[in-house]
Structures are given as C-alpha cells and as structure tokens.
Short mmCIF file of C-alpha atoms in Angstrom, two decimals:
data_model
loop_
_atom_site.label_atom_id
_atom_site.label_comp_id
_atom_site.label_asym_id
_atom_site.label_seq_id
_atom_site.Cartn_x
_atom_site.Cartn_y
_atom_site.Cartn_z
CA MET A 76 -72.16 17.90 57.77
CA ARG A 77 -71.33 20.39 60.49
CA GLU A 78 -70.72 23.91 59.42
CA GLY A 79 -67.98 24.75 61.92
CA SER A 80 -66.00 21.53 61.70
CA GLY A 81 -63.47 22.75 59.13
CA THR A 82 -62.54 19.25 57.96
CA ALA A 83 -62.46 18.29 54.31
CA SER A 84 -64.01 14.86 54.79
CA ALA A 85 -66.98 15.31 57.07
CA LEU A 86 -68.83 12.32 58.50
CA LYS A 87 -72.57 12.14 58.59
CA GLU A 88 -73.97 11.46 62.04
CA VAL A 89 -76.42 8.60 62.22
CA LEU A 90 -78.68 8.24 65.27
CA PRO A 91 -80.44 4.91 65.76
CA ARG A 92 -84.23 4.96 65.95
CA LYS A 93 -84.34 1.75 68.03
CA GLY A 94 -81.94 0.23 70.52
CA ILE A 95 -79.36 1.65 72.88
CA LEU A 96 -77.22 4.61 72.05
CA TYR A 97 -73.79 4.62 73.69
CA GLN A 98 -70.55 6.45 73.31
CA GLU A 99 -67.11 5.07 74.06
CA ASP A 100 -64.97 7.38 76.08
CA PHE A 101 -61.26 6.69 75.96
CA ALA A 102 -59.08 7.89 78.79
CA TYR A 103 -56.00 9.34 77.17
CA LEU A 104 -52.79 9.46 79.14
CA ALA A 105 -51.48 12.95 79.76
CA LEU A 106 -47.72 12.78 79.87
CA CYS A 107 -46.10 15.27 82.22
CA ARG A 108 -42.53 16.40 82.48
CA PRO A 109 -40.50 14.10 84.70
CA LYS A 110 -39.82 15.42 88.16
CA LEU A 111 -36.15 15.58 89.02
CA MET A 112 -35.41 14.07 92.40
CA PRO A 113 -32.29 15.13 94.26
CA LEU A 114 -29.66 12.44 94.72
CA LYS A 115 -29.33 13.37 98.38
CA SER A 116 -32.02 14.83 100.55
CA VAL A 117 -31.51 18.16 102.26
CA THR A 118 -31.55 16.45 105.66
CA LEU A 119 -28.84 14.00 104.60
CA GLU A 120 -26.66 16.85 103.32
CA LYS A 121 -27.07 18.69 106.67
CA LEU A 122 -26.15 15.56 108.61
CA GLU A 123 -23.05 15.00 106.48
CA ALA A 124 -22.00 18.63 106.97
CA MET A 125 -22.45 18.31 110.74
CA GLN A 126 -20.40 15.10 110.78
CA LYS A 127 -17.63 16.70 108.74
CA ASN A 128 -17.53 19.70 111.08
CA ALA A 129 -17.31 17.39 114.10
CA GLN A 130 -14.43 15.45 112.52
CA ASP A 131 -12.58 18.68 111.72
CA LYS A 132 -12.97 19.89 115.32
CA LEU A 133 -11.72 16.54 116.63
CA ARG A 134 -8.64 16.72 114.39
CA GLN A 135 -7.92 20.27 115.55
CA GLN A 136 -8.23 19.26 119.19
CA GLN A 137 -5.89 16.31 118.66
CA GLN A 138 -3.34 18.56 116.98
CA GLN A 139 -3.53 21.06 119.83
CA GLN A 140 -3.04 18.29 122.40
CA GLU A 141 0.00 17.00 120.52
CA GLU A 142 1.50 20.48 120.42
CA GLN A 143 0.89 20.96 124.14
CA GLN A 144 2.46 17.61 125.08
CA GLY A 145 5.68 18.31 123.25
CA LEU A 146 6.84 19.60 119.94
CA GLY A 147 7.98 16.84 117.61
CA GLY A 148 8.65 14.07 120.12
CA VAL A 149 10.25 10.96 118.66
CA GLY A 150 7.59 8.50 119.87
CA SER A 151 4.54 10.79 119.66
CA ASN A 152 3.29 9.52 116.27
CA ALA A 153 3.87 5.86 117.05
CA ALA A 154 1.88 5.96 120.30
CA ARG A 155 -1.14 7.70 118.79
CA PRO A 156 -3.86 5.33 117.52
CA ASN A 157 -5.11 5.93 113.99
CA ILE A 158 -8.81 6.89 114.29
CA PHE A 159 -9.53 7.74 110.66
#
C-alpha cells in the first residue's frame, strides 16, 4: 500500500520474479474546443465589397449619362438595356 495514494481501496503491487514485465499505455484522446471557421473568408468579403463598389459606380455613371442626354425623355428608358 502506498502512503501518498489517498485511496480507500489500495491495490498491492505484484512484480513477477520470472518472465517479461510490460505495461500497457493507453493513448487517451484530449478533446479540444471546436474552432469556429468563418462562413466567408476575409479575401472573399473584400472581393465582394470591391464588386459592389464597382456596380455602384457604374450605376452612378449611367444615371449621369441619362441626365446629360436629356431630362425625362419619353423613349430613354425603353432604349436602355437592362444590365442588372
């Protein structure tokens, strides 16, 4: 019985006098906290923001061109192709 074990039911160690002595070592799995992955990468978010900015600029330029060509022409909307 070991003195520092602190268990109520202590086991007596038995060492063989003949034969091979071995010890089984079990590899226990250490569970870690799951890592949260972003749904979108930072690069993808930057690309989407750049694309949105480019679309907004294109819309503004189209609106400015329409205003310069004539204010509220009857056939101006019908002749313009729908890009979006």
